[in-house]
């Protein structure tokens, strides 16, 4: 399985970006797709998950501002990010697990990772 992110860039505080994650050869019905981010000097943080049925889970840090969606026919995951803040600046990674999302936002439950896309929010 290959995951390819796109859509990162630079935006001013309060702005919006939409990230995409294209997954190849991922036809399982039991899976968890997730977004993680890592800022310089900080640990990788998981903040959003979605399963095959569209059930989502968000960390408090992004709840109400970020929205996950997926197009199962295209094997593509989307992350709409609104009301961006400077503290959202990080490298953003798409990840996938062969297990369901019941384990929560944990990097050690992910089996596949994308290469990352940079998001920079300036104040």
Coordinates of C-alpha atoms in Angstrom, one line a residue:
X1 CA 0.0 0.0 0.0
X2 CA 1.3 3.4 -0.9
X3 CA 0.0 6.7 0.5
X4 CA 0.7 9.9 -1.3
X5 CA -0.2 13.2 0.3
X6 CA -0.8 16.5 -1.5
X7 CA -2.2 19.9 -0.8
X8 CA 0.2 21.3 1.7
X9 CA 1.5 24.9 1.5
X10 CA 1.7 28.2 3.3
X11 CA -1.3 30.1 4.5
X12 CA -2.1 33.0 6.8
X13 CA -3.7 32.5 10.2
X14 CA -7.4 32.0 9.8
X15 CA -7.0 30.6 6.4
X16 CA -7.9 27.2 5.0
X17 CA -6.2 24.3 3.2
X18 CA -7.3 20.9 2.0
X19 CA -5.0 18.0 2.1
X20 CA -5.5 14.8 0.0
X21 CA -4.1 11.3 0.6
X22 CA -4.3 8.9 -2.3
X23 CA -4.1 5.2 -1.3
X24 CA -3.1 2.5 -3.7
X25 CA -4.3 -1.1 -3.6
X26 CA -6.3 -0.5 -0.4
X27 CA -9.5 -2.5 -0.8
X28 CA -10.0 -3.8 2.7
X29 CA -13.2 -2.9 4.6
X30 CA -11.6 -3.1 7.9
X31 CA -9.1 -0.3 8.1
X32 CA -8.4 3.0 9.8
X33 CA -7.1 6.0 8.0
X34 CA -5.5 8.7 10.0
X35 CA -3.7 12.0 9.9
X36 CA -0.7 12.8 12.1
X37 CA 1.5 15.8 12.3
X38 CA 4.9 16.6 13.6
X39 CA 6.3 20.0 14.4
X40 CA 10.0 20.6 14.8
X41 CA 11.2 19.4 18.2
X42 CA 7.8 17.8 19.0
X43 CA 6.5 14.3 19.0
X44 CA 4.3 13.0 16.1
X45 CA 0.7 13.8 17.1
X46 CA -2.3 11.9 15.7
X47 CA -5.3 14.1 15.4
X48 CA -8.0 12.5 13.1
X49 CA -9.2 9.1 12.1
X50 CA -11.8 7.7 9.8
X51 CA -12.9 4.2 9.1
X52 CA -14.5 2.5 6.0
X53 CA -18.0 3.5 7.2
X54 CA -17.1 7.2 7.6
X55 CA -16.9 7.3 11.3
X56 CA -14.6 10.0 12.4
X57 CA -12.7 10.9 15.5
X58 CA -10.8 14.1 16.2
X59 CA -8.4 15.3 18.8
X60 CA -9.6 18.3 20.8
X61 CA -6.8 20.5 19.2
X62 CA -8.6 20.3 15.8
X63 CA -12.2 19.5 16.6
X64 CA -14.6 21.9 15.0
X65 CA -11.9 23.2 12.6
X66 CA -10.7 20.1 10.7
X67 CA -13.0 17.7 8.8
X68 CA -12.1 14.3 7.3
X69 CA -13.9 12.8 4.4
X70 CA -13.1 10.0 2.0
X71 CA -14.0 8.9 -1.5
X72 CA -14.0 5.1 -1.4
X73 CA -14.3 4.8 -5.1
X74 CA -11.1 6.8 -5.6
X75 CA -9.3 5.4 -2.5
X76 CA -8.7 9.0 -1.5
X77 CA -8.8 10.7 1.9
X78 CA -9.4 14.4 2.3
X79 CA -8.6 16.7 5.2
X80 CA -10.3 20.1 5.1
X81 CA -8.5 22.5 7.5
X82 CA -10.2 25.7 8.4
X83 CA -9.4 28.5 10.9
X84 CA -5.8 27.6 10.8
X85 CA -3.5 28.7 13.5
X86 CA 0.2 29.2 13.7
X87 CA 0.4 26.2 16.1
X88 CA -1.0 24.0 13.2
X89 CA 2.4 24.5 11.4
X90 CA 3.9 21.0 11.0
X91 CA 4.6 18.2 8.6
X92 CA 1.4 16.4 8.0
X93 CA 1.4 12.6 7.4
X94 CA -1.3 10.3 6.1
X95 CA -1.3 6.9 7.7
X96 CA -3.3 3.6 7.4
X97 CA -3.9 0.7 9.6
X98 CA -5.1 -2.8 8.7
X99 CA -7.0 -2.7 12.0
X100 CA -10.0 -0.7 12.9
X101 CA -9.9 2.7 14.6
X102 CA -10.9 1.5 18.0
X103 CA -7.3 1.8 19.2
X104 CA -7.4 5.6 18.8
X105 CA -4.8 8.1 17.6
X106 CA -1.7 6.0 18.0
X107 CA 1.2 5.9 15.6
X108 CA 2.1 2.4 16.7
X109 CA -1.2 1.1 15.3
X110 CA -0.4 2.3 11.8
X111 CA 1.1 0.0 9.2
X112 CA 1.5 2.4 6.3
X113 CA 2.7 6.0 6.1
X114 CA 2.9 8.7 3.4
X115 CA 5.9 10.8 2.8
X116 CA 4.4 13.9 4.4
X117 CA 3.4 17.3 3.2
X118 CA 4.3 20.6 4.9
X119 CA 1.7 23.0 6.3
X120 CA 3.0 26.4 7.4
X121 CA 0.6 28.9 9.0
X122 CA 1.9 32.5 9.4
X123 CA 0.4 34.9 11.9

